[in-house]
CSV table of C-alpha atoms in Angstrom, one decimal:
chain,number,residue,atom,x,y,z
B,229,UNK,CA,28.4,10.3,-24.1
B,230,UNK,CA,25.2,12.5,-24.8
B,231,UNK,CA,23.4,9.7,-26.0
B,232,UNK,CA,24.5,7.4,-22.9
B,233,UNK,CA,23.5,10.7,-20.7
B,234,UNK,CA,20.1,10.5,-22.2
B,235,UNK,CA,19.2,6.8,-21.7
B,236,UNK,CA,20.3,7.4,-18.1
B,237,UNK,CA,18.0,10.0,-17.6
B,238,UNK,CA,15.1,8.0,-19.2
B,239,UNK,CA,15.8,5.2,-17.2
B,240,UNK,CA,16.0,7.0,-14.1
B,241,UNK,CA,14.2,9.9,-13.9
B,242,UNK,CA,10.4,9.3,-11.8
B,243,UNK,CA,7.4,9.0,-14.3
B,244,UNK,CA,4.3,10.2,-13.5
B,245,UNK,CA,0.8,9.0,-14.2
B,246,UNK,CA,-0.9,10.7,-17.2
B,247,UNK,CA,-4.6,10.1,-16.9
B,248,UNK,CA,-5.6,12.6,-19.7
B,249,UNK,CA,-3.2,11.2,-21.9
B,250,UNK,CA,-4.6,7.5,-21.6
B,251,UNK,CA,-8.1,8.8,-22.2
B,252,UNK,CA,-7.6,10.6,-25.2
B,253,UNK,CA,-9.3,9.3,-28.6
B,254,UNK,CA,-6.5,7.4,-29.8
B,255,UNK,CA,-6.9,4.6,-27.1
B,256,UNK,CA,-10.7,4.6,-27.7
B,257,UNK,CA,-9.8,3.5,-31.2
B,258,UNK,CA,-7.3,0.9,-29.8
B,259,UNK,CA,-10.3,-0.7,-28.0
B,260,UNK,CA,-12.4,-0.6,-30.8
B,261,UNK,CA,-9.8,-2.1,-33.1
B,262,UNK,CA,-9.5,-5.2,-30.4
B,263,UNK,CA,-13.2,-5.2,-30.1
B,264,UNK,CA,-13.0,-5.4,-26.1
B,265,UNK,CA,-16.0,-6.6,-24.7
B,266,UNK,CA,-16.5,-7.2,-20.5
B,267,UNK,CA,-18.7,-9.7,-19.1
B,268,UNK,CA,-19.6,-10.3,-15.2
B,269,UNK,CA,-20.1,-13.6,-14.1
B,270,UNK,CA,-21.9,-12.3,-11.5
B,271,UNK,CA,-24.4,-10.7,-14.0
B,272,UNK,CA,-23.6,-7.1,-12.6
B,273,UNK,CA,-20.5,-4.9,-12.1
B,274,UNK,CA,-18.4,-5.0,-9.1
B,275,UNK,CA,-19.5,-2.7,-6.1
B,276,UNK,CA,-17.7,0.4,-5.9
B,277,UNK,CA,-16.2,1.8,-3.0
B,278,UNK,CA,-14.6,-1.5,-2.5
B,279,UNK,CA,-10.7,-2.8,-3.1
B,280,UNK,CA,-9.5,-5.6,-5.0
B,281,UNK,CA,-6.6,-7.6,-6.2
B,282,UNK,CA,-7.7,-8.5,-9.7
B,283,UNK,CA,-6.1,-11.7,-11.1
B,284,UNK,CA,-5.5,-11.3,-14.4
B,285,UNK,CA,-5.0,-14.4,-16.7
B,286,UNK,CA,-3.7,-15.7,-19.4
B,287,UNK,CA,0.1,-13.5,-19.4
B,288,UNK,CA,0.5,-14.3,-22.8
B,289,UNK,CA,3.7,-13.2,-24.7
B,290,UNK,CA,2.8,-9.5,-23.9
B,291,UNK,CA,0.5,-8.7,-21.1
B,292,UNK,CA,-1.8,-6.7,-23.6
B,293,UNK,CA,-4.8,-6.9,-21.7
B,294,UNK,CA,-3.6,-5.2,-18.6
B,295,UNK,CA,-2.4,-2.2,-20.9
B,296,UNK,CA,-6.1,-1.9,-22.3
B,297,UNK,CA,-7.5,-2.4,-19.2
B,298,UNK,CA,-6.0,1.0,-18.2
B,299,UNK,CA,-7.0,3.0,-21.3
B,300,UNK,CA,-10.3,4.9,-22.5
B,301,UNK,CA,-13.6,3.6,-21.0
B,302,UNK,CA,-11.9,0.4,-19.4
B,303,UNK,CA,-10.9,2.4,-16.3
B,304,UNK,CA,-14.6,2.5,-15.1
B,305,UNK,CA,-14.6,-1.1,-15.4
B,306,UNK,CA,-10.7,-1.6,-13.7
B,307,UNK,CA,-11.2,1.4,-11.3
B,308,UNK,CA,-8.0,2.8,-9.8
B,309,UNK,CA,-6.0,-0.1,-10.6
B,310,UNK,CA,-2.5,-0.4,-10.9
B,311,UNK,CA,-1.0,-3.3,-12.7
B,312,UNK,CA,1.9,-5.1,-11.3
B,313,UNK,CA,4.9,-5.7,-14.2
B,314,UNK,CA,8.2,-7.1,-14.0
B,315,UNK,CA,10.8,-4.9,-12.2
B,316,UNK,CA,13.3,-4.9,-15.2
B,317,UNK,CA,10.3,-3.4,-17.6
B,318,UNK,CA,10.3,-0.4,-15.2
B,319,UNK,CA,14.2,0.1,-15.8
B,320,UNK,CA,13.7,0.3,-19.8
B,321,UNK,CA,13.6,3.8,-21.4
B,322,UNK,CA,10.3,4.5,-23.2
B,323,UNK,CA,8.9,1.1,-21.9
B,324,UNK,CA,9.1,2.6,-18.6
B,325,UNK,CA,7.3,5.8,-19.4
B,326,UNK,CA,4.4,4.1,-21.2
B,327,UNK,CA,4.0,1.6,-18.0
B,328,UNK,CA,4.4,4.9,-15.6
B,329,UNK,CA,1.6,6.9,-17.5
B,330,UNK,CA,-0.8,4.0,-16.7
B,331,UNK,CA,0.3,3.8,-13.1
B,332,UNK,CA,2.3,0.6,-13.1
B,333,UNK,CA,3.9,-0.6,-10.1
B,334,UNK,CA,6.8,-3.3,-9.7
B,335,UNK,CA,5.3,-7.0,-9.0
B,336,UNK,CA,7.5,-7.4,-6.1
B,337,UNK,CA,6.0,-8.2,-3.0
B,338,UNK,CA,7.0,-4.9,-1.2
B,339,UNK,CA,5.7,-2.6,-4.1
B,340,UNK,CA,2.4,-4.5,-4.5
B,341,UNK,CA,1.8,-4.3,-0.6
B,342,UNK,CA,2.6,-0.7,-0.8
B,343,UNK,CA,0.0,0.0,-3.6
B,344,UNK,CA,-2.7,-2.1,-1.6
B,345,UNK,CA,-1.9,0.0,1.9
B,346,UNK,CA,-2.3,3.0,0.1
B,347,UNK,CA,-5.7,1.8,-1.0
B,348,UNK,CA,-5.1,1.2,-5.1
B,349,UNK,CA,-6.6,-1.9,-6.5
B,350,UNK,CA,-3.8,-4.0,-7.9
B,351,UNK,CA,-3.8,-6.0,-11.1
B,352,UNK,CA,-1.5,-9.0,-11.1
B,353,UNK,CA,-0.5,-11.6,-13.6
B,354,UNK,CA,0.3,-14.7,-11.2
B,355,UNK,CA,2.1,-16.9,-14.0
B,356,UNK,CA,4.4,-14.4,-14.8
B,357,UNK,CA,7.6,-15.3,-17.1
B,358,UNK,CA,6.9,-19.0,-16.8
B,359,UNK,CA,3.4,-18.7,-18.2
B,360,UNK,CA,4.7,-16.1,-21.1
B,361,UNK,CA,7.3,-18.5,-22.5
B,362,UNK,CA,4.5,-21.6,-22.2
B,363,UNK,CA,2.2,-19.8,-24.4
B,364,UNK,CA,1.1,-22.0,-27.2
B,365,UNK,CA,-1.6,-21.6,-30.0
B,366,UNK,CA,-3.9,-24.5,-29.9
B,367,UNK,CA,-4.2,-24.5,-25.5
B,368,UNK,CA,-4.8,-22.2,-22.7
B,369,UNK,CA,-1.8,-22.5,-20.3
B,370,UNK,CA,-1.9,-21.2,-16.7
B,371,UNK,CA,0.7,-21.4,-14.3
B,372,UNK,CA,-1.3,-21.0,-11.1
B,373,UNK,CA,-1.4,-24.2,-9.0
B,374,UNK,CA,1.8,-23.2,-7.1
B,375,UNK,CA,1.6,-19.4,-7.2
B,376,UNK,CA,0.0,-18.8,-3.9
B,377,UNK,CA,2.2,-15.3,-2.7
B,378,UNK,CA,-1.1,-13.2,-3.9
B,379,UNK,CA,-3.4,-14.8,-1.3
B,380,UNK,CA,-1.0,-14.4,1.6
B,381,UNK,CA,-1.0,-10.5,0.5
B,382,UNK,CA,-4.6,-10.3,0.0
B,383,UNK,CA,-5.4,-12.0,3.6
B,384,UNK,CA,-2.9,-9.6,5.1
B,385,UNK,CA,-5.0,-6.6,3.7
B,386,UNK,CA,-8.2,-8.3,3.8
B,387,UNK,CA,-8.8,-7.4,-0.1
B,388,UNK,CA,-11.2,-9.5,-2.2
B,389,UNK,CA,-9.6,-11.4,-5.3
B,390,UNK,CA,-11.2,-11.2,-8.5
B,391,UNK,CA,-10.2,-13.5,-11.2
B,392,UNK,CA,-10.3,-12.2,-14.7
B,393,UNK,CA,-9.7,-14.3,-17.6
B,394,UNK,CA,-9.4,-12.4,-21.1
B,395,UNK,CA,-10.5,-14.6,-23.8
B,396,UNK,CA,-8.1,-13.7,-27.0
B,397,UNK,CA,-5.1,-12.5,-25.1
B,398,UNK,CA,-3.0,-15.6,-25.6
B,399,UNK,CA,-3.5,-15.4,-29.5
B,400,UNK,CA,-2.8,-12.0,-30.4
B,401,UNK,CA,0.8,-12.8,-30.6
B,402,UNK,CA,2.6,-15.7,-31.9
B,403,UNK,CA,6.2,-16.5,-31.3
B,404,UNK,CA,8.8,-18.8,-32.7
B,405,UNK,CA,9.4,-21.8,-31.2
B,406,UNK,CA,13.0,-21.8,-28.4
B,407,UNK,CA,14.3,-24.8,-26.4
B,408,UNK,CA,13.1,-25.3,-23.2
B,409,UNK,CA,16.0,-24.1,-21.3
B,410,UNK,CA,15.1,-20.7,-22.4
B,411,UNK,CA,12.3,-20.6,-19.8
B,412,UNK,CA,15.1,-21.2,-16.9
B,413,UNK,CA,17.3,-18.3,-18.3
B,414,UNK,CA,14.2,-16.0,-18.6
B,415,UNK,CA,13.6,-16.5,-14.9
B,416,UNK,CA,17.2,-16.1,-13.8
B,417,UNK,CA,17.5,-12.7,-15.7
B,418,UNK,CA,14.2,-11.8,-14.4
B,419,UNK,CA,13.1,-10.9,-18.1
B,420,UNK,CA,11.3,-12.6,-20.9
B,421,UNK,CA,13.1,-14.3,-24.1
B,422,UNK,CA,10.6,-14.6,-26.4
B,423,UNK,CA,10.5,-14.1,-30.4
B,424,UNK,CA,6.9,-12.6,-31.0
B,425,UNK,CA,5.1,-11.4,-34.1
B,426,UNK,CA,1.9,-10.6,-34.7
B,427,UNK,CA,-0.6,-9.2,-37.7
B,428,UNK,CA,1.3,-9.4,-41.2
B,429,UNK,CA,4.3,-10.4,-39.1
B,430,UNK,CA,5.0,-7.5,-37.3
B,431,UNK,CA,4.9,-6.3,-33.7
B,432,UNK,CA,1.4,-5.4,-34.2
B,433,UNK,CA,-1.4,-7.7,-32.3
B,434,UNK,CA,-3.6,-9.5,-34.6
B,435,UNK,CA,-7.0,-8.0,-34.9
B,436,UNK,CA,-8.9,-10.5,-32.5
B,437,UNK,CA,-11.8,-9.8,-29.9
B,438,UNK,CA,-10.6,-9.5,-26.5
B,439,UNK,CA,-13.4,-10.9,-23.8
B,440,UNK,CA,-12.9,-9.9,-20.4
B,441,UNK,CA,-14.7,-12.6,-18.1
B,442,UNK,CA,-14.7,-10.8,-14.7
B,443,UNK,CA,-15.5,-13.4,-12.0
B,444,UNK,CA,-17.2,-13.1,-8.3
B,445,UNK,CA,-14.7,-11.6,-6.0
B,446,UNK,CA,-13.3,-13.7,-3.6
B,447,UNK,CA,-13.7,-12.8,0.0
B,448,UNK,CA,-10.5,-12.4,2.0
B,449,UNK,CA,-11.0,-11.7,5.6
B,450,UNK,CA,-8.1,-9.5,7.1
B,451,UNK,CA,-5.6,-11.8,8.6
B,452,UNK,CA,-2.4,-10.3,9.3
B,453,UNK,CA,-0.7,-13.5,9.8
B,454,UNK,CA,-2.3,-16.1,7.8
B,455,UNK,CA,-1.4,-20.3,8.4
B,456,UNK,CA,-0.6,-22.2,5.3
B,457,UNK,CA,-3.9,-23.8,5.7
B,458,UNK,CA,-5.7,-20.4,5.4
B,459,UNK,CA,-3.7,-19.4,2.3
B,460,UNK,CA,-4.3,-23.3,0.8
B,461,UNK,CA,-8.3,-23.0,1.3
B,462,UNK,CA,-8.6,-19.4,-0.6
B,463,UNK,CA,-6.2,-20.5,-2.9
B,464,UNK,CA,-8.3,-23.6,-3.8
B,465,UNK,CA,-11.0,-21.5,-4.1
B,466,UNK,CA,-9.6,-19.1,-6.8
B,467,UNK,CA,-8.3,-22.2,-8.7
B,468,UNK,CA,-11.7,-23.4,-8.7
B,469,UNK,CA,-13.1,-20.0,-9.6
B,470,UNK,CA,-11.0,-19.7,-12.6
B,471,UNK,CA,-11.9,-23.1,-14.0
B,472,UNK,CA,-15.6,-22.4,-13.7
B,473,UNK,CA,-15.0,-18.9,-15.3
B,474,UNK,CA,-13.4,-20.5,-18.5
B,475,UNK,CA,-15.7,-23.4,-18.7
B,476,UNK,CA,-18.7,-21.0,-18.5
B,477,UNK,CA,-17.2,-18.6,-21.3
B,478,UNK,CA,-15.4,-20.6,-23.5
B,479,UNK,CA,-18.1,-21.6,-25.8
B,480,UNK,CA,-19.4,-18.1,-25.9
B,481,UNK,CA,-16.3,-16.8,-27.1
B,482,UNK,CA,-16.0,-19.8,-29.9
B,483,UNK,CA,-13.3,-21.8,-27.9
B,484,UNK,CA,-15.8,-24.8,-26.8
B,485,UNK,CA,-13.3,-27.5,-28.0
B,486,UNK,CA,-10.1,-25.6,-26.4
B,487,UNK,CA,-8.5,-26.8,-23.2
B,488,UNK,CA,-7.4,-25.1,-20.3
B,489,UNK,CA,-4.3,-26.6,-18.4
B,490,UNK,CA,-3.5,-25.6,-14.9
B,491,UNK,CA,0.2,-25.9,-13.9
């Protein structure tokens, strides 16, 4: 009974953000372990004082790049950003505490809109679970072509969309092959079902460099009730920007022959 009570408490008691903890030396060492680098497509950092919806890609088996973006010196690049995560993750003891410390919010539309309305920046992985279970070792796959909800939210709030492609994110973990029906089951459960492994076959990410390629902001004029045509126009611009961003940096990262598939 005591154990059950402790689990209930850990799963329900509100968790506060802990910026001091996330700025500790331990996390600086972690960024050094992953050899994290940042490159701006425009050649300069994003203008401060503006609000952004960061489109983080790819998802990978675990959104590791989002966690790295909220610790140590990376908060200067992704300032005031709250990562949107699967609602189920915010109900798991210990996991929800780590996510709460870095300020994660639910990926549900209402939660993200509330964060944007409060003046926060939001980091979103548009591919979600579908992209997670499709992660493979020899090609980059993005589930983006039919994901348009984030565009509507950005237009409603008048917030620029910033595409961010993190090279290396998809290969820091590998996974054992699973049948195709697992993706359908994962989406039904709203939780990922994968069998990942990393360095030495453990749940430790491989020591591979992460390159955060940050695209230029895509303006979204405030439109309280955007039409499908307006959403499609911005979405097409986002897709084109993501492709251009990947093509520009893939050779620099050493992935000149690695294709990008947009689905």
